[in-house]
Short mmCIF file of C-alpha atoms in Angstrom, two decimals:
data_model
loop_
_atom_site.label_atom_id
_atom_site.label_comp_id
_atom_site.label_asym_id
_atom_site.label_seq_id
_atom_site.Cartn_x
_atom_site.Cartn_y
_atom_site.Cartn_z
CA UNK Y 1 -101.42 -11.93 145.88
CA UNK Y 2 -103.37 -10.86 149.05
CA UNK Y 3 -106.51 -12.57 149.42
CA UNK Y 4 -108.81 -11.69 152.18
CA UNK Y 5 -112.18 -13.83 152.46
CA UNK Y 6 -114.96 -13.11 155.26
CA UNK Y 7 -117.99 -15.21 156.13
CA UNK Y 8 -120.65 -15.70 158.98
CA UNK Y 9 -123.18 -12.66 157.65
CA UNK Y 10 -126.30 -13.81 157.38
CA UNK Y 11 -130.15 -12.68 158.54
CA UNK Y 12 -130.30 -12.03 162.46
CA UNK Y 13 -132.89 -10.31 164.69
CA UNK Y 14 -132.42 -7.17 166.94
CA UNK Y 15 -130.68 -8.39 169.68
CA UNK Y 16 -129.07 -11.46 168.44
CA UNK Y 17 -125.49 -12.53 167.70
CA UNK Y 18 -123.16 -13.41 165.24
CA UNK Y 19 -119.40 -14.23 164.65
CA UNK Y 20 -117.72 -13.59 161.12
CA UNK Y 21 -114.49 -14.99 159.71
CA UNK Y 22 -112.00 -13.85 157.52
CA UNK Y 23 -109.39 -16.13 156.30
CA UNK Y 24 -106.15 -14.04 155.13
CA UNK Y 25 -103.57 -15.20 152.63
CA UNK Y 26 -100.71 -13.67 150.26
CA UNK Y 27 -98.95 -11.45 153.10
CA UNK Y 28 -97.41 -12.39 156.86
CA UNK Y 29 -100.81 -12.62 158.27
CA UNK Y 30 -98.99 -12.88 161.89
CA UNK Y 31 -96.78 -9.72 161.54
CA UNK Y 32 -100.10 -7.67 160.12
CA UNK Y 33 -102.07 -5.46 162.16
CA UNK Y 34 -106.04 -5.70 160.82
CA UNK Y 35 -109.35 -4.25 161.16
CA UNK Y 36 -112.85 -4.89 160.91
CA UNK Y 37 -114.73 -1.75 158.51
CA UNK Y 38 -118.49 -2.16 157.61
CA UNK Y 39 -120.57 0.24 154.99
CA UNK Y 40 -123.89 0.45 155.70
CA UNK Y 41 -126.44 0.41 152.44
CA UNK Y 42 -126.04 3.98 151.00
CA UNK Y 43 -123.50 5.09 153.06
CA UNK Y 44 -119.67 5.54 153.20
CA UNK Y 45 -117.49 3.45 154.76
CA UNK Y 46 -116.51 3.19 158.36
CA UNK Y 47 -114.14 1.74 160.70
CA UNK Y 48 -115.13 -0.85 163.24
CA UNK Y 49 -112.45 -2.17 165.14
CA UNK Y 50 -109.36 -3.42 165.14
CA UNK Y 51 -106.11 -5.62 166.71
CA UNK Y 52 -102.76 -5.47 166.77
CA UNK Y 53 -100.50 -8.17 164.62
CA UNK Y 54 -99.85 -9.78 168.48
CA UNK Y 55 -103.41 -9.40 169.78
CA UNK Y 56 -102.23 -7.36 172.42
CA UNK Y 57 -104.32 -4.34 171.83
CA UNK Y 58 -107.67 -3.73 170.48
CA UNK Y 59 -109.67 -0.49 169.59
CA UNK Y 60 -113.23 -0.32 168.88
CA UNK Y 61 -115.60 2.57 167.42
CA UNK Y 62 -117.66 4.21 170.00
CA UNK Y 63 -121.08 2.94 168.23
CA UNK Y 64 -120.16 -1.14 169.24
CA UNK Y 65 -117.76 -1.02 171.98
CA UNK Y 66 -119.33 -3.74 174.78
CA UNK Y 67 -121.02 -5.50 172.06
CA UNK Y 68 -118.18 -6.40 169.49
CA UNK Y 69 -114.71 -8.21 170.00
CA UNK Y 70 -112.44 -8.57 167.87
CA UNK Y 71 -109.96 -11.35 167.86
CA UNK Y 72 -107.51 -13.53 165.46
CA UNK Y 73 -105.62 -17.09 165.32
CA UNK Y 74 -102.23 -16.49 163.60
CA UNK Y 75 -102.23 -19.72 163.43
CA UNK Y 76 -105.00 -20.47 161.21
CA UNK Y 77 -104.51 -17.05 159.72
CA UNK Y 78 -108.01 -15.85 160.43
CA UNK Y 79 -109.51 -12.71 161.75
CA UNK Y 80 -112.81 -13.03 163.80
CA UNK Y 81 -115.45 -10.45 164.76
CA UNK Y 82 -117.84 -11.76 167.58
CA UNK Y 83 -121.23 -9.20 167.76
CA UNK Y 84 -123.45 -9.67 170.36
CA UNK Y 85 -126.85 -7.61 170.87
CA UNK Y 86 -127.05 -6.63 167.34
CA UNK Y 87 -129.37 -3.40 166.37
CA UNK Y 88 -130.69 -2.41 163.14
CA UNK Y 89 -127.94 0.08 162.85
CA UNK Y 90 -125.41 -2.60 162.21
CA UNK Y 91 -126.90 -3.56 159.12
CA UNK Y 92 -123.67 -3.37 156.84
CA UNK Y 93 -121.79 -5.12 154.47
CA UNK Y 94 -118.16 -6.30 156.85
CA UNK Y 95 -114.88 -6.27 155.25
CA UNK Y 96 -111.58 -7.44 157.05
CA UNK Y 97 -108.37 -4.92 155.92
CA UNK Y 98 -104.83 -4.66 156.65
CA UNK Y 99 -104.11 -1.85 159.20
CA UNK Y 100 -105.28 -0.01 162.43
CA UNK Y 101 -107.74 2.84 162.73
CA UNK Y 102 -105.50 5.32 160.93
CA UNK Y 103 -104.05 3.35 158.63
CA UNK Y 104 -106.83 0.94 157.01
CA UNK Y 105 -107.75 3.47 154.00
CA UNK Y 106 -103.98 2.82 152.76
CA UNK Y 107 -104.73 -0.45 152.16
CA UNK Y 108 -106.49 -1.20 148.82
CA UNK Y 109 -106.45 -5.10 148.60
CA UNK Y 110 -110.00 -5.98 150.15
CA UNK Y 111 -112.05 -9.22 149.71
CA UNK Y 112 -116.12 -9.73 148.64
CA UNK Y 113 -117.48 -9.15 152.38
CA UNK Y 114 -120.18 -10.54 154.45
CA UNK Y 115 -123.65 -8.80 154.42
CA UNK Y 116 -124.74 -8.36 157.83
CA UNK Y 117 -128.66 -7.37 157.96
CA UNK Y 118 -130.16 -7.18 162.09
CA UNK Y 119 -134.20 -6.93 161.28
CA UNK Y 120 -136.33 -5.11 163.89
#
């Protein structure tokens, strides 16, 4: 069955970075377009970013683009989200998904997530 698995949340400062993982398994990882979506505590869920199956586009929400980037090793079947100059507002639990910006809430199969929390 699909199996998606993120790690690299943890406790960071305003301003700091961070890179989290997800390892993917139980569909053609390589033929898969995916996205990053976070929910912040108390709130719904929201789209991030995301990357083609081939890598050769990426999309990112307004409220990280020049901060995030997304990327992924076919290879090693892993999804990667590098965040740079973190802010408080990025405090969110992360969740890797199957799909692109209009497609992600199709997809039902999602892992634990990584919590995220940027302290001021």
């Amino acid at each position: 069955q699909v199996q998606l698995v993120e790690s690299g949340g943890g406790l960071v400062q305003s301003g700091g970075s961070l890179r989290l993982s997800c390892i993917a398994s139980g569909f053609t990882f390589s033929m898969s377009d995916m996205s990053w979506v976070r929910q912040p505590p108390g709130k719904g869920q929201e789209w991030v970013s995301d990357i083609s199956y081939g890598s050769i586009t990426t999309t990112y929400a307004d409220s990280v683009k020049g901060r995030f980037t997304i990327s992924r090793d076919n290879a090693k079947n892993r999804l990667y989200l590098e965040m740079n100059s973190l802010k408080a507002e990025d405090t969110a639990m992360y969740y890797c998904v199957r799909g692109r910006e209009s497609t992600w809430r199709d997809y039902r199969d999602w892992g634990p997530g990584t919590q995220v929390t940027v302290s001021t």
